[in-house]
mmCIF file of C-alpha atoms in Angstrom:
data_model
loop_
_atom_site.group_PDB
_atom_site.id
_atom_site.type_symbol
_atom_site.label_atom_id
_atom_site.label_comp_id
_atom_site.label_asym_id
_atom_site.label_seq_id
_atom_site.Cartn_x
_atom_site.Cartn_y
_atom_site.Cartn_z
ATOM 1 C CA MET Q 535 -8.577 13.608 9.732
ATOM 2 C CA LYS Q 536 -8.702 10.452 7.633
ATOM 3 C CA ILE Q 537 -8.596 10.352 3.613
ATOM 4 C CA TYR Q 538 -10.527 8.043 1.815
ATOM 5 C CA LEU Q 539 -9.354 7.400 -1.665
ATOM 6 C CA VAL Q 540 -12.175 5.545 -3.730
ATOM 7 C CA ASP Q 541 -11.346 3.566 -6.636
ATOM 8 C CA GLY Q 542 -14.368 4.493 -8.722
ATOM 9 C CA THR Q 543 -13.879 2.075 -11.539
ATOM 10 C CA TYR Q 544 -14.057 -1.031 -9.106
ATOM 11 C CA GLU Q 545 -17.173 0.506 -7.445
ATOM 12 C CA LEU Q 546 -18.750 0.968 -10.822
ATOM 13 C CA PHE Q 547 -17.927 -2.438 -11.645
ATOM 14 C CA ARG Q 548 -19.300 -3.452 -8.535
ATOM 15 C CA SER Q 549 -22.631 -1.984 -8.455
ATOM 16 C CA HIS Q 550 -23.137 -3.100 -11.802
ATOM 17 C CA PHE Q 551 -22.833 -6.847 -11.044
ATOM 18 C CA GLY Q 552 -24.290 -5.835 -7.792
ATOM 19 C CA ALA Q 553 -26.929 -3.493 -8.060
ATOM 20 C CA PRO Q 554 -30.672 -4.173 -9.803
ATOM 21 C CA SER Q 555 -30.714 -2.664 -13.339
ATOM 22 C CA ARG Q 556 -32.224 0.155 -13.898
ATOM 23 C CA LYS Q 557 -33.605 2.161 -16.745
ATOM 24 C CA ALA Q 558 -33.450 6.010 -17.485
ATOM 25 C CA PRO Q 559 -36.405 7.942 -18.870
ATOM 26 C CA ASP Q 560 -34.750 8.167 -21.867
ATOM 27 C CA GLY Q 561 -34.086 4.367 -21.878
ATOM 28 C CA ARG Q 562 -30.218 4.280 -20.823
ATOM 29 C CA GLU Q 563 -29.305 1.582 -18.549
ATOM 30 C CA VAL Q 564 -28.505 3.478 -15.385
ATOM 31 C CA GLY Q 565 -28.416 0.886 -12.201
ATOM 32 C CA ALA Q 566 -24.471 0.842 -11.644
ATOM 33 C CA THR Q 567 -24.468 4.724 -11.391
ATOM 34 C CA LEU Q 568 -27.331 4.798 -8.906
ATOM 35 C CA GLY Q 569 -25.704 2.002 -7.323
ATOM 36 C CA LEU Q 570 -21.974 4.016 -7.091
ATOM 37 C CA LEU Q 571 -24.153 6.956 -5.636
ATOM 38 C CA ARG Q 572 -26.075 5.309 -2.950
ATOM 39 C CA SER Q 573 -22.766 3.612 -1.947
ATOM 40 C CA LEU Q 574 -20.634 6.833 -1.895
ATOM 41 C CA LEU Q 575 -23.530 8.460 0.035
ATOM 42 C CA MET Q 576 -23.370 5.767 2.549
ATOM 43 C CA LEU Q 577 -19.543 6.457 2.935
ATOM 44 C CA LEU Q 578 -20.108 10.206 3.167
ATOM 45 C CA THR Q 579 -22.540 9.498 5.881
ATOM 46 C CA THR Q 580 -20.709 7.423 7.956
ATOM 47 C CA PRO Q 581 -19.214 9.528 11.164
ATOM 48 C CA GLY Q 582 -15.921 10.568 10.854
ATOM 49 C CA VAL Q 583 -15.360 10.692 7.134
ATOM 50 C CA THR Q 584 -14.390 14.216 5.933
ATOM 51 C CA HIS Q 585 -12.088 14.010 3.129
ATOM 52 C CA VAL Q 586 -12.889 11.898 -0.010
ATOM 53 C CA ALA Q 587 -11.698 11.451 -3.721
ATOM 54 C CA CYS Q 588 -12.782 9.317 -6.215
ATOM 55 C CA ALA Q 589 -10.707 8.097 -9.174
ATOM 56 C CA PHE Q 590 -12.246 6.611 -12.756
ATOM 57 C CA ASP Q 591 -10.712 5.030 -15.560
ATOM 58 C CA HIS Q 592 -12.261 7.480 -17.991
ATOM 59 C CA VAL Q 593 -11.192 5.385 -21.003
ATOM 60 C CA ILE Q 594 -9.807 1.811 -20.244
ATOM 61 C CA GLU Q 595 -6.557 1.817 -21.827
ATOM 62 C CA SER Q 596 -3.719 3.415 -20.413
ATOM 63 C CA PHE Q 597 0.112 4.083 -21.404
ATOM 64 C CA ARG Q 598 0.827 0.489 -20.148
ATOM 65 C CA ASN Q 599 -1.014 -0.654 -23.247
ATOM 66 C CA ASP Q 600 1.827 0.800 -25.324
ATOM 67 C CA GLN Q 601 4.337 -1.027 -22.891
ATOM 68 C CA TYR Q 602 2.298 -4.556 -23.539
ATOM 69 C CA SER Q 603 0.059 -4.808 -26.354
ATOM 70 C CA SER Q 604 -2.025 -7.918 -24.053
ATOM 71 C CA TYR Q 605 -2.640 -5.288 -21.136
ATOM 72 C CA LYS Q 606 -6.160 -4.872 -20.190
ATOM 73 C CA THR Q 607 -8.731 -3.375 -22.849
ATOM 74 C CA GLY Q 608 -12.101 -2.859 -22.692
ATOM 75 C CA ALA Q 609 -12.912 -5.786 -24.960
ATOM 76 C CA GLY Q 610 -15.512 -8.025 -23.545
ATOM 77 C CA VAL Q 611 -16.868 -5.789 -20.965
ATOM 78 C CA ASP Q 612 -20.594 -4.874 -21.017
ATOM 79 C CA SER Q 613 -21.453 -2.270 -23.132
ATOM 80 C CA ASN Q 614 -24.124 -0.849 -21.034
ATOM 81 C CA LEU Q 615 -21.336 -0.461 -18.433
ATOM 82 C CA ILE Q 616 -18.854 1.189 -20.459
ATOM 83 C CA ALA Q 617 -21.339 3.721 -21.445
ATOM 84 C CA GLN Q 618 -21.950 4.649 -18.158
ATOM 85 C CA PHE Q 619 -18.476 5.539 -16.942
ATOM 86 C CA PRO Q 620 -19.063 9.398 -18.203
ATOM 87 C CA LEU Q 621 -22.193 9.204 -16.216
ATOM 88 C CA ALA Q 622 -21.000 8.200 -13.289
ATOM 89 C CA GLU Q 623 -17.902 10.802 -13.201
ATOM 90 C CA GLU Q 624 -20.681 13.546 -13.536
ATOM 91 C CA ALA Q 625 -23.059 11.857 -11.113
ATOM 92 C CA VAL Q 626 -19.901 11.684 -8.524
ATOM 93 C CA SER Q 627 -18.903 15.213 -9.558
ATOM 94 C CA ALA Q 628 -22.262 16.537 -8.789
ATOM 95 C CA LEU Q 629 -22.766 14.826 -5.463
ATOM 96 C CA GLY Q 630 -19.597 17.054 -4.684
ATOM 97 C CA LEU Q 631 -16.583 14.683 -4.333
ATOM 98 C CA VAL Q 632 -13.376 15.608 -6.208
ATOM 99 C CA VAL Q 633 -13.340 13.089 -9.299
ATOM 100 C CA TRP Q 634 -10.023 12.369 -11.114
ATOM 101 C CA SER Q 635 -10.937 11.004 -14.509
ATOM 102 C CA MET Q 636 -7.831 9.072 -15.822
ATOM 103 C CA VAL Q 637 -7.124 9.125 -19.548
ATOM 104 C CA GLU Q 638 -3.196 8.566 -20.094
ATOM 105 C CA PHE Q 639 -2.594 7.330 -16.729
ATOM 106 C CA GLU Q 640 -5.074 4.798 -14.562
ATOM 107 C CA ALA Q 641 -7.271 5.114 -11.568
ATOM 108 C CA ASP Q 642 -5.003 3.039 -9.476
ATOM 109 C CA ASP Q 643 -2.077 5.671 -10.528
ATOM 110 C CA ALA Q 644 -4.151 8.685 -9.447
ATOM 111 C CA LEU Q 645 -4.878 6.877 -6.054
ATOM 112 C CA SER Q 646 -0.886 6.085 -5.911
ATOM 113 C CA SER Q 647 0.042 10.040 -6.331
ATOM 114 C CA ALA Q 648 -2.869 11.108 -4.191
ATOM 115 C CA THR Q 649 -1.315 8.974 -1.537
ATOM 116 C CA ALA Q 650 2.304 10.001 -1.898
ATOM 117 C CA ARG Q 651 1.005 13.628 -1.822
ATOM 118 C CA PHE Q 652 -1.266 13.704 1.190
ATOM 119 C CA LYS Q 653 0.715 11.183 3.474
ATOM 120 C CA ASN Q 654 2.946 13.728 4.818
ATOM 121 C CA GLU Q 655 0.297 16.347 5.201
ATOM 122 C CA ALA Q 656 -0.169 18.130 8.636
ATOM 123 C CA GLY Q 657 -3.337 16.406 10.429
ATOM 124 C CA VAL Q 658 -3.472 13.339 8.368
ATOM 125 C CA GLU Q 659 -4.084 10.735 10.592
ATOM 126 C CA GLN Q 660 -4.793 7.926 8.043
ATOM 127 C CA ILE Q 661 -5.147 7.277 4.286
ATOM 128 C CA VAL Q 662 -7.649 4.641 3.531
ATOM 129 C CA ILE Q 663 -7.662 3.088 -0.172
ATOM 130 C CA CYS Q 664 -11.139 1.735 -0.915
ATOM 131 C CA SER Q 665 -10.538 -1.184 -2.957
ATOM 132 C CA PRO Q 666 -9.449 -4.804 -2.728
ATOM 133 C CA ASP Q 667 -7.297 -4.466 -5.637
ATOM 134 C CA LYS Q 668 -4.241 -6.492 -5.399
ATOM 135 C CA ASP Q 669 -2.020 -3.876 -7.118
ATOM 136 C CA LEU Q 670 -3.028 -1.216 -4.571
ATOM 137 C CA ALA Q 671 -1.476 -3.278 -1.516
ATOM 138 C CA GLN Q 672 1.690 -1.519 -2.795
ATOM 139 C CA LEU Q 673 0.493 1.600 -1.427
ATOM 140 C CA VAL Q 674 -0.307 0.081 2.217
ATOM 141 C CA SER Q 675 2.488 1.388 5.096
ATOM 142 C CA GLY Q 676 1.945 0.007 8.614
ATOM 143 C CA SER Q 677 -1.630 1.131 9.611
ATOM 144 C CA ARG Q 678 -1.518 4.819 8.457
ATOM 145 C CA ILE Q 679 -1.816 3.938 5.030
ATOM 146 C CA VAL Q 680 -4.577 1.200 4.890
ATOM 147 C CA GLY Q 681 -6.867 -0.673 2.115
ATOM 148 C CA TRP Q 682 -10.327 -1.550 2.896
ATOM 149 C CA ASP Q 683 -12.550 -3.922 1.114
ATOM 150 C CA ARG Q 684 -15.860 -2.085 1.523
ATOM 151 C CA ARG Q 685 -18.049 -4.963 0.516
ATOM 152 C CA ARG Q 686 -16.451 -7.487 2.780
ATOM 153 C CA ASP Q 687 -15.741 -4.403 5.279
ATOM 154 C CA MET Q 688 -12.201 -5.388 5.990
ATOM 155 C CA LEU Q 689 -9.252 -3.088 6.435
ATOM 156 C CA ILE Q 690 -5.599 -4.144 5.924
ATOM 157 C CA ASN Q 691 -2.560 -3.258 7.168
ATOM 158 C CA LYS Q 692 1.075 -3.923 6.770
ATOM 159 C CA ALA Q 693 0.688 -7.023 8.948
ATOM 160 C CA GLY Q 694 -2.380 -8.099 6.949
ATOM 161 C CA VAL Q 695 -0.831 -7.618 3.440
ATOM 162 C CA VAL Q 696 2.036 -10.201 4.437
ATOM 163 C CA GLU Q 697 -0.603 -12.305 5.936
ATOM 164 C CA LYS Q 698 -2.370 -12.365 2.608
ATOM 165 C CA PHE Q 699 0.320 -11.989 0.161
ATOM 166 C CA GLY Q 700 3.631 -13.564 2.094
ATOM 167 C CA VAL Q 701 5.251 -10.506 1.033
ATOM 168 C CA HIS Q 702 5.711 -6.852 2.447
ATOM 169 C CA PRO Q 703 3.942 -4.174 0.389
ATOM 170 C CA GLN Q 704 7.083 -2.728 -1.418
ATOM 171 C CA SER Q 705 7.440 -6.197 -2.934
ATOM 172 C CA ILE Q 706 4.207 -6.691 -4.398
ATOM 173 C CA PRO Q 707 5.009 -5.241 -7.660
ATOM 174 C CA ASP Q 708 7.786 -8.129 -7.509
ATOM 175 C CA TRP Q 709 5.354 -10.634 -6.375
ATOM 176 C CA LEU Q 710 2.621 -9.767 -9.435
ATOM 177 C CA GLY Q 711 5.789 -9.712 -11.955
ATOM 178 C CA LEU Q 712 6.334 -13.230 -11.035
ATOM 179 C CA VAL Q 713 2.663 -14.784 -11.084
ATOM 180 C CA GLY Q 714 1.096 -12.316 -13.011
ATOM 181 C CA ASP Q 715 -2.217 -10.496 -12.892
ATOM 182 C CA ALA Q 716 -5.187 -11.924 -14.611
ATOM 183 C CA ALA Q 717 -7.250 -8.489 -14.448
ATOM 184 C CA ASP Q 718 -4.788 -6.314 -15.891
ATOM 185 C CA GLY Q 719 -4.029 -8.917 -18.687
ATOM 186 C CA PHE Q 720 -0.582 -10.053 -17.930
ATOM 187 C CA PRO Q 721 0.688 -13.794 -17.129
ATOM 188 C CA GLY Q 722 3.112 -13.866 -14.806
ATOM 189 C CA ILE Q 723 6.525 -16.246 -15.509
ATOM 190 C CA PRO Q 724 5.721 -20.130 -16.085
ATOM 191 C CA GLY Q 725 6.256 -22.393 -13.249
ATOM 192 C CA TRP Q 726 5.973 -19.458 -10.698
ATOM 193 C CA GLY Q 727 2.765 -19.289 -8.334
ATOM 194 C CA GLU Q 728 1.781 -17.312 -5.388
ATOM 195 C CA LYS Q 729 3.499 -19.883 -2.956
ATOM 196 C CA SER Q 730 6.845 -19.899 -4.584
ATOM 197 C CA ALA Q 731 7.014 -16.003 -5.434
ATOM 198 C CA ALA Q 732 6.106 -15.532 -1.552
ATOM 199 C CA ALA Q 733 8.553 -17.667 -0.278
ATOM 200 C CA VAL Q 734 11.479 -16.378 -2.390
ATOM 201 C CA LEU Q 735 10.380 -12.661 -2.367
ATOM 202 C CA ALA Q 736 9.868 -12.853 1.250
ATOM 203 C CA LYS Q 737 13.475 -13.333 1.639
ATOM 204 C CA TYR Q 738 15.069 -11.215 -0.978
ATOM 205 C CA GLU Q 739 12.383 -8.681 -1.596
ATOM 206 C CA HIS Q 740 13.053 -7.712 -5.500
ATOM 207 C CA LEU Q 741 13.687 -9.534 -7.920
ATOM 208 C CA GLU Q 742 17.122 -7.987 -8.312
ATOM 209 C CA ALA Q 743 18.182 -9.369 -5.248
ATOM 210 C CA ILE Q 744 17.464 -13.027 -5.969
ATOM 211 C CA PRO Q 745 20.767 -14.969 -6.394
ATOM 212 C CA ALA Q 746 21.318 -16.579 -9.488
ATOM 213 C CA ASP Q 747 22.344 -19.960 -7.368
ATOM 214 C CA PRO Q 748 18.993 -21.394 -6.337
ATOM 215 C CA GLN Q 749 20.540 -23.705 -3.507
ATOM 216 C CA THR Q 750 20.088 -20.354 -1.448
ATOM 217 C CA TRP Q 751 16.398 -19.961 -1.962
ATOM 218 C CA GLY Q 752 15.368 -22.545 0.749
ATOM 219 C CA LEU Q 753 13.034 -24.458 -1.577
ATOM 220 C CA SER Q 754 13.614 -27.775 -2.366
ATOM 221 C CA ALA Q 755 16.405 -28.229 -4.829
ATOM 222 C CA SER Q 756 14.797 -29.668 -7.917
ATOM 223 C CA ARG Q 757 11.873 -26.939 -7.542
ATOM 224 C CA ALA Q 758 14.199 -24.262 -6.775
ATOM 225 C CA ALA Q 759 16.188 -25.331 -10.162
ATOM 226 C CA ARG Q 760 13.144 -25.430 -12.116
ATOM 227 C CA LEU Q 761 12.032 -21.929 -10.833
ATOM 228 C CA ALA Q 762 15.404 -20.292 -11.518
ATOM 229 C CA GLU Q 763 15.571 -21.700 -15.052
ATOM 230 C CA SER Q 764 12.393 -20.002 -16.110
ATOM 231 C CA LEU Q 765 12.895 -16.934 -14.328
ATOM 232 C CA ALA Q 766 16.619 -16.779 -16.141
ATOM 233 C CA GLN Q 767 14.412 -17.867 -19.812
ATOM 234 C CA HIS Q 768 12.031 -15.040 -18.737
ATOM 235 C CA TRP Q 769 13.764 -12.249 -16.879
ATOM 236 C CA ALA Q 770 12.818 -9.568 -19.501
ATOM 237 C CA GLU Q 771 9.223 -10.122 -19.073
ATOM 238 C CA ALA Q 772 9.376 -10.400 -15.089
ATOM 239 C CA LEU Q 773 10.630 -6.857 -15.315
ATOM 240 C CA LEU Q 774 8.182 -5.765 -17.805
ATOM 241 C CA PHE Q 775 5.400 -7.282 -16.114
ATOM 242 C CA ARG Q 776 6.962 -5.716 -12.416
ATOM 243 C CA LYS Q 777 6.534 -2.042 -14.374
ATOM 244 C CA LEU Q 778 3.038 -2.768 -15.410
ATOM 245 C CA ALA Q 779 2.386 -3.622 -12.008
ATOM 246 C CA THR Q 780 4.066 -0.740 -10.200
ATOM 247 C CA LEU Q 781 2.004 2.448 -9.639
ATOM 248 C CA ARG Q 782 2.804 5.785 -10.419
ATOM 249 C CA GLU Q 783 3.112 8.644 -7.986
ATOM 250 C CA ASP Q 784 3.490 11.681 -10.945
ATOM 251 C CA VAL Q 785 0.059 12.125 -12.012
ATOM 252 C CA PRO Q 786 -0.472 15.619 -11.963
ATOM 253 C CA LEU Q 787 -3.293 16.270 -9.565
ATOM 254 C CA LYS Q 788 -4.487 20.044 -8.877
ATOM 255 C CA GLU Q 789 -6.523 19.542 -5.702
ATOM 256 C CA THR Q 790 -5.056 20.447 -2.273
ATOM 257 C CA LEU Q 791 -5.977 18.669 0.763
ATOM 258 C CA ALA Q 792 -8.700 21.053 1.513
ATOM 259 C CA ASP Q 793 -10.192 20.529 -1.637
ATOM 260 C CA LEU Q 794 -11.009 16.978 -0.677
ATOM 261 C CA GLU Q 795 -12.988 17.808 2.322
ATOM 262 C CA TRP Q 796 -16.630 16.954 1.335
ATOM 263 C CA GLN Q 797 -18.943 20.429 1.693
ATOM 264 C CA GLY Q 798 -22.191 18.986 0.407
ATOM 265 C CA ALA Q 799 -23.784 18.095 -3.168
ATOM 266 C CA TYR Q 800 -24.288 20.527 -5.947
ATOM 267 C CA GLU Q 801 -27.562 21.778 -6.888
ATOM 268 C CA ARG Q 802 -27.035 20.026 -10.252
ATOM 269 C CA LEU Q 803 -27.088 16.635 -8.577
ATOM 270 C CA LYS Q 804 -31.061 17.387 -8.433
ATOM 271 C CA ASP Q 805 -30.504 17.565 -12.244
ATOM 272 C CA VAL Q 806 -28.401 14.565 -12.828
ATOM 273 C CA CYS Q 807 -31.054 12.498 -10.823
ATOM 274 C CA HIS Q 808 -33.752 13.599 -12.706
ATOM 275 C CA GLY Q 809 -32.216 12.354 -15.988
ATOM 276 C CA LEU Q 810 -31.536 9.168 -14.087
ATOM 277 C CA GLY Q 811 -34.927 8.892 -13.169
ATOM 278 C CA ASP Q 812 -34.254 9.191 -9.525
ATOM 279 C CA GLU Q 813 -36.166 11.645 -7.913
ATOM 280 C CA LYS Q 814 -35.843 10.353 -4.500
ATOM 281 C CA PHE Q 815 -32.212 10.490 -4.245
ATOM 282 C CA PRO Q 816 -31.528 14.129 -3.196
ATOM 283 C CA GLY Q 817 -33.915 14.047 -0.522
ATOM 284 C CA ARG Q 818 -31.313 11.672 1.290
ATOM 285 C CA VAL Q 819 -28.438 13.782 0.751
ATOM 286 C CA PRO Q 820 -27.955 15.821 4.166
ATOM 287 C CA ARG Q 821 -25.895 18.832 2.993
ATOM 288 C CA TRP Q 822 -25.817 21.319 0.145
ATOM 289 C CA ARG Q 823 -23.568 23.845 -0.907
ATOM 290 C CA GLU Q 824 -24.678 27.338 -0.927
ATOM 291 C CA ARG Q 825 -23.178 28.014 -4.295
#
């Protein structure tokens, strides 16, 4: 079997900006939620898709905000989108999917923890992480754990990570520690760009392994000297940013592998769709649970 782990936060954002606006009978904006339901149903009705789970940032802030005050928050996010998170979780759960609603942790931590838990289970042929987010690239392993950008229909395996970022998956947190991640609100180290970080980490893999003497880095002497000086001055920040970019594997997920198998939608989905103002969607669902 293949396990499909969906970044529900990313999917909801994608639907918000890609799906048409839609008002529920009570006046609420629900276009993103309806777009998400359609997208997930398309996934569930794809041949070979049997085991699926979906993780959401139930609240945008997480434990990382305590570690770095400028880490991403909900500031600036459309209130119509923020308001749909609980609704989206309810709708996806009614569709019959396992939903992980993260409060202390982030959705990406749930996907990381699920990957760690299920990757060695008997019968698991592949884990497909449904998101193009940079930080999730650290989870990729060979062609057995891969990323999938559903919008572009692009799979990325280990070789793809190396081609895209210039480093192996295990170096992605270090790479982000140097270059930063604007989406998550941390800036990286002054002077370090994607190419310079890739060139150095491709050779040394992790921050601690980078020699203090920049003459061995394989860059021009003047450039390497500037980067070495910046790294020395901002060493504590580099370690902090790497920590922020490192996904956790200890989220307490209670579901077993069997729980991830889609058995069909719950009857309550019809009530959810009625509240959303879409009476036609349930008619497209091919499987329903008996109870």
